[in-house]
Every structure is written in C-alpha cells, then in structure tokens.
Tab-separated table of N, CA, C and O in Angstrom:
chain	number	residue	atom	x	y	z
F	596	MET	N	-17.283	-6.278	-4.672
F	596	MET	CA	-17.752	-5.156	-3.975
F	596	MET	C	-17.334	-5.074	-2.409
F	596	MET	O	-16.990	-4.224	-2.006
F	597	PHE	N	-17.507	-6.371	-2.015
F	597	PHE	CA	-17.353	-6.472	-0.492
F	597	PHE	C	-16.227	-6.582	-0.299
F	597	PHE	O	-15.598	-6.014	0.954
F	598	GLY	N	-15.126	-6.942	-1.039
F	598	GLY	CA	-13.593	-6.960	-0.819
F	598	GLY	C	-13.087	-5.785	-0.970
F	598	GLY	O	-12.200	-5.387	0.048
F	599	HIS	N	-13.717	-4.899	-1.738
F	599	HIS	CA	-13.110	-3.508	-2.036
F	599	HIS	C	-13.458	-2.515	-0.688
F	599	HIS	O	-12.675	-1.897	-0.087
F	600	GLN	N	-14.788	-2.947	-0.431
F	600	GLN	CA	-15.200	-2.058	0.965
F	600	GLN	C	-14.312	-2.383	2.021
F	600	GLN	O	-13.972	-1.689	2.927
F	601	ASN	N	-13.943	-3.766	2.498
F	601	ASN	CA	-13.333	-4.105	3.305
F	601	ASN	C	-11.902	-3.454	3.218
F	601	ASN	O	-10.980	-3.123	4.175
F	602	GLY	N	-11.455	-3.538	2.074
F	602	GLY	CA	-9.922	-2.894	1.721
F	602	GLY	C	-9.983	-1.458	1.921
F	602	GLY	O	-8.940	-0.990	2.705
F	603	MET	N	-11.148	-0.888	1.773
F	603	MET	CA	-10.880	0.663	2.276
F	603	MET	C	-11.091	0.998	3.455
F	603	MET	O	-10.409	1.785	3.989
F	604	THR	N	-11.894	-0.016	4.345
F	604	THR	CA	-11.874	0.100	5.667
F	604	THR	C	-10.534	-0.298	6.521
F	604	THR	O	-10.294	0.578	7.309
F	605	ALA	N	-10.022	-0.878	5.867
F	605	ALA	CA	-8.477	-1.439	6.260
F	605	ALA	C	-7.426	-0.360	5.939
F	605	ALA	O	-6.804	0.065	7.025
F	606	ILE	N	-7.467	0.503	5.036
F	606	ILE	CA	-6.817	1.472	4.620
F	606	ILE	C	-7.080	2.589	5.565
F	606	ILE	O	-6.130	3.259	6.212
F	607	LEU	N	-8.425	3.063	5.826
F	607	LEU	CA	-8.813	3.989	6.706
F	607	LEU	C	-8.433	3.997	7.974
F	607	LEU	O	-7.609	4.881	8.553
F	608	LEU	N	-8.574	2.633	8.509
F	608	LEU	CA	-8.214	2.478	9.807
F	608	LEU	C	-6.756	2.415	10.227
F	608	LEU	O	-6.324	2.823	11.061
F	609	THR	N	-6.215	1.669	9.210
F	609	THR	CA	-4.526	1.594	9.406
F	609	THR	C	-3.956	3.257	9.318
F	609	THR	O	-3.210	3.450	10.469
F	610	VAL	N	-4.279	4.105	8.236
F	610	VAL	CA	-3.952	5.528	8.460
F	610	VAL	C	-4.385	6.149	9.809
F	610	VAL	O	-3.619	6.971	10.299
F	611	ALA	N	-5.467	6.062	10.143
F	611	ALA	CA	-6.055	6.750	11.510
F	611	ALA	C	-5.074	6.279	12.739
F	611	ALA	O	-4.624	6.820	13.417
F	612	ILE	N	-4.967	4.916	12.608
F	612	ILE	CA	-4.129	4.567	13.903
F	612	ILE	C	-2.610	4.686	13.833
F	612	ILE	O	-1.997	5.479	14.868
F	613	GLU	N	-2.153	4.880	12.454
F	613	GLU	CA	-0.618	5.278	12.344
F	613	GLU	C	-0.456	6.637	12.360
F	613	GLU	O	0.252	7.057	13.218
F	614	VAL	N	-1.653	7.482	12.192
F	614	VAL	CA	-1.345	9.146	12.913
F	614	VAL	C	-1.736	9.486	13.999
F	614	VAL	O	-1.122	10.511	14.728
F	615	SER	N	-2.294	8.405	14.744
F	615	SER	CA	-2.106	8.749	16.198
F	615	SER	C	-1.038	8.655	16.982
F	615	SER	O	-1.166	9.505	17.838
F	616	GLY	N	-0.074	8.297	16.565
F	616	GLY	CA	1.234	8.459	17.071
F	616	GLY	C	1.588	7.542	18.488
F	616	GLY	O	2.523	7.903	18.817
F	617	SER	N	0.872	6.537	18.427
F	617	SER	CA	1.155	5.619	19.598
F	617	SER	C	2.348	4.812	19.460
F	617	SER	O	2.628	4.340	18.199
F	618	GLU	N	3.139	4.610	20.425
F	618	GLU	CA	4.725	3.869	20.219
F	618	GLU	C	4.220	2.298	19.648
F	618	GLU	O	4.794	1.622	19.095
F	619	LYS	N	3.096	1.654	20.312
F	619	LYS	CA	2.931	0.294	19.758
F	619	LYS	C	2.360	0.348	18.476
F	619	LYS	O	2.463	-0.802	18.296
F	620	THR	N	1.835	1.270	18.054
F	620	THR	CA	1.340	0.949	16.525
F	620	THR	C	1.921	1.665	15.557
F	620	THR	O	1.599	2.001	14.393
F	621	ARG	N	3.428	2.088	15.910
F	621	ARG	CA	4.178	2.851	14.800
F	621	ARG	C	4.702	2.278	13.497
F	621	ARG	O	4.795	2.537	12.558
F	622	ASP	N	4.641	0.624	13.606
F	622	ASP	CA	5.146	-0.111	12.553
F	622	ASP	C	3.774	-0.576	11.937
F	622	ASP	O	4.063	-1.684	11.267
F	623	LEU	N	2.589	-0.173	12.160
F	623	LEU	CA	1.535	-0.845	11.727
F	623	LEU	C	1.341	-1.012	10.188
F	623	LEU	O	0.934	-1.690	9.616
F	624	LEU	N	1.559	0.166	9.532
F	624	LEU	CA	1.515	0.453	8.098
F	624	LEU	C	2.459	-0.276	7.368
F	624	LEU	O	1.767	-0.954	6.462
F	625	SER	N	3.418	-0.522	7.834
F	625	SER	CA	4.581	-1.591	7.260
F	625	SER	C	4.187	-2.807	7.184
F	625	SER	O	4.275	-3.763	6.223
F	626	VAL	N	3.250	-3.404	8.201
F	626	VAL	CA	2.843	-4.859	8.294
F	626	VAL	C	1.511	-4.891	7.367
F	626	VAL	O	1.540	-5.855	6.627
F	627	THR	N	0.623	-3.725	7.301
F	627	THR	CA	-0.741	-3.799	6.415
F	627	THR	C	-0.615	-3.731	5.292
F	627	THR	O	-1.420	-3.555	4.521
F	628	LEU	N	0.352	-2.976	4.824
F	628	LEU	CA	0.487	-2.229	3.307
F	628	LEU	C	0.499	-3.463	2.221
F	628	LEU	O	-0.231	-3.561	1.436
F	629	PRO	N	1.218	-4.787	2.821
F	629	PRO	CA	1.145	-5.679	1.505
F	629	PRO	C	-0.453	-6.085	1.629
F	629	PRO	O	-0.801	-6.406	0.412
F	630	ALA	N	-1.057	-6.115	2.524
F	630	ALA	CA	-2.446	-6.655	2.286
F	630	ALA	C	-3.282	-5.645	1.808
F	630	ALA	O	-4.391	-5.950	0.849
F	631	ILE	N	-3.028	-4.306	2.014
F	631	ILE	CA	-3.939	-3.257	1.414
F	631	ILE	C	-3.339	-3.458	-0.029
F	631	ILE	O	-4.391	-3.291	-0.940
F	632	ILE	N	-2.208	-3.743	-0.542
F	632	ILE	CA	-1.988	-3.507	-1.984
F	632	ILE	C	-2.639	-4.774	-2.623
F	632	ILE	O	-3.038	-4.712	-3.766
F	633	LEU	N	-2.638	-5.998	-1.961
F	633	LEU	CA	-3.391	-7.075	-2.685
F	633	LEU	C	-4.656	-7.128	-2.773
F	633	LEU	O	-5.403	-7.239	-3.677
F	634	ILE	N	-5.390	-6.418	-1.721
F	634	ILE	CA	-6.764	-6.305	-1.762
F	634	ILE	C	-7.062	-5.320	-3.001
F	634	ILE	O	-8.149	-5.794	-4.000
F	635	ALA	N	-6.446	-4.374	-3.464
F	635	ALA	CA	-6.602	-3.548	-4.376
F	635	ALA	C	-6.414	-4.220	-5.698
F	635	ALA	O	-7.071	-4.064	-6.819
F	636	LEU	N	-5.313	-4.828	-5.795
F	636	LEU	CA	-4.994	-5.700	-7.017
F	636	LEU	C	-6.118	-6.514	-7.212
F	636	LEU	O	-6.483	-6.892	-8.444
F	637	PHE	N	-6.342	-7.446	-6.373
F	637	PHE	CA	-7.633	-8.569	-6.441
F	637	PHE	C	-8.778	-7.654	-7.137
F	637	PHE	O	-9.408	-8.264	-7.762
F	638	TYR	N	-8.971	-6.634	-6.183
F	638	TYR	CA	-10.247	-5.903	-6.833
F	638	TYR	C	-10.336	-5.444	-8.275
F	638	TYR	O	-11.277	-5.808	-9.074
F	639	PHE	N	-9.256	-4.919	-8.731
F	639	PHE	CA	-9.127	-4.844	-10.069
F	639	PHE	C	-9.349	-5.886	-10.877
F	639	PHE	O	-9.919	-6.134	-11.968
F	640	MET	N	-8.491	-7.002	-10.791
F	640	MET	CA	-8.422	-8.397	-11.424
F	640	MET	C	-9.833	-8.764	-11.459
F	640	MET	O	-10.150	-9.395	-12.539
F	641	SER	N	-10.484	-8.813	-10.237
F	641	SER	CA	-11.831	-9.561	-10.207
F	641	SER	C	-12.757	-8.743	-11.248
F	641	SER	O	-13.606	-9.375	-11.589
F	642	ASN	N	-12.722	-7.296	-11.264
F	642	ASN	CA	-13.615	-6.640	-12.102
F	642	ASN	C	-13.254	-6.599	-13.440
F	642	ASN	O	-14.309	-7.119	-14.085
F	643	TYR	N	-12.084	-6.976	-13.815
F	643	TYR	CA	-11.695	-7.282	-15.255
F	643	TYR	C	-12.271	-8.538	-15.708
F	643	TYR	O	-12.822	-8.639	-16.787
F	644	LEU	N	-12.069	-9.414	-14.983
F	644	LEU	CA	-12.510	-10.931	-15.295
F	644	LEU	C	-14.051	-11.078	-15.299
F	644	LEU	O	-14.555	-11.702	-16.180
F	645	LEU	N	-14.620	-10.231	-14.462
F	645	LEU	CA	-16.182	-10.214	-14.529
F	645	LEU	C	-16.508	-9.501	-15.795
F	645	LEU	O	-17.714	-9.948	-16.430
F	646	ASP	N	-16.134	-8.587	-15.900
F	646	ASP	CA	-16.412	-7.606	-17.279
F	646	ASP	C	-16.173	-8.362	-18.425
F	646	ASP	O	-16.769	-8.257	-19.348
F	647	ARG	N	-15.028	-9.019	-18.600
F	647	ARG	CA	-14.670	-9.947	-19.683
F	647	ARG	C	-15.692	-11.053	-20.073
F	647	ARG	O	-16.072	-11.354	-21.084
F	648	ASN	N	-15.955	-11.709	-18.922
F	648	ASN	CA	-16.925	-13.080	-19.096
F	648	ASN	C	-18.424	-12.835	-19.015
F	648	ASN	O	-19.006	-13.764	-19.487
F	649	PHE	N	-18.641	-11.643	-18.390
F	649	PHE	CA	-20.070	-11.289	-18.339
F	649	PHE	C	-20.426	-9.808	-19.032
F	649	PHE	O	-20.597	-8.970	-18.188
F	650	PRO	N	-20.288	-9.788	-20.440
F	650	PRO	CA	-20.186	-8.304	-20.840
F	650	PRO	C	-21.784	-7.738	-20.531
F	650	PRO	O	-22.658	-8.252	-20.574
F	651	HIS	N	-21.743	-6.240	-20.603
F	651	HIS	CA	-23.120	-5.570	-20.640
F	651	HIS	C	-23.512	-5.720	-21.864
F	651	HIS	O	-23.016	-5.397	-22.617
F	652	THR	N	-24.919	-6.009	-21.634
F	652	THR	CA	-26.019	-5.859	-23.016
F	652	THR	C	-26.858	-4.644	-22.803
F	652	THR	O	-27.585	-4.226	-22.114
F	653	GLN	N	-26.885	-3.988	-23.998
F	653	GLN	CA	-27.772	-2.763	-24.091
F	653	GLN	C	-29.050	-3.228	-24.413
F	653	GLN	O	-29.305	-4.004	-25.355
F	654	THR	N	-30.254	-2.782	-23.800
F	654	THR	CA	-31.715	-3.168	-24.393
F	654	THR	C	-32.280	-2.251	-24.998
F	654	THR	O	-32.005	-1.141	-24.969
C-alpha cells in the first residue's frame, strides 16, 4: 500500500512538473516513466501474491 501511494505521488509530481513547461524539466517524464511503470507492476504483483498466499476467510 505504501509503495502504491509513493508511486501515485511520483506520477502526479512528474506530470505537474512536466506540464509546467520549464526547459530544465522537459525530459523528466522520459526519465521517471520506467520507474512509474515498475512501481505499478510491483504493486499488482505483490497484491496478487498476498491474495494467493493469504486468502480471505468469511466468518
């Protein structure tokens, strides 16, 4: 959950800085995009593994 929250923060900050139009940050998205994609993949992979190894039980 914390990894996903940090990933969402990174996505929003990257998009906000990229949209600002500064010359110094115009290539920021191309640098951080692989990290954003990996964070999303790790999030889904860890949720899948946790759901598979610790199934929810109905009481």
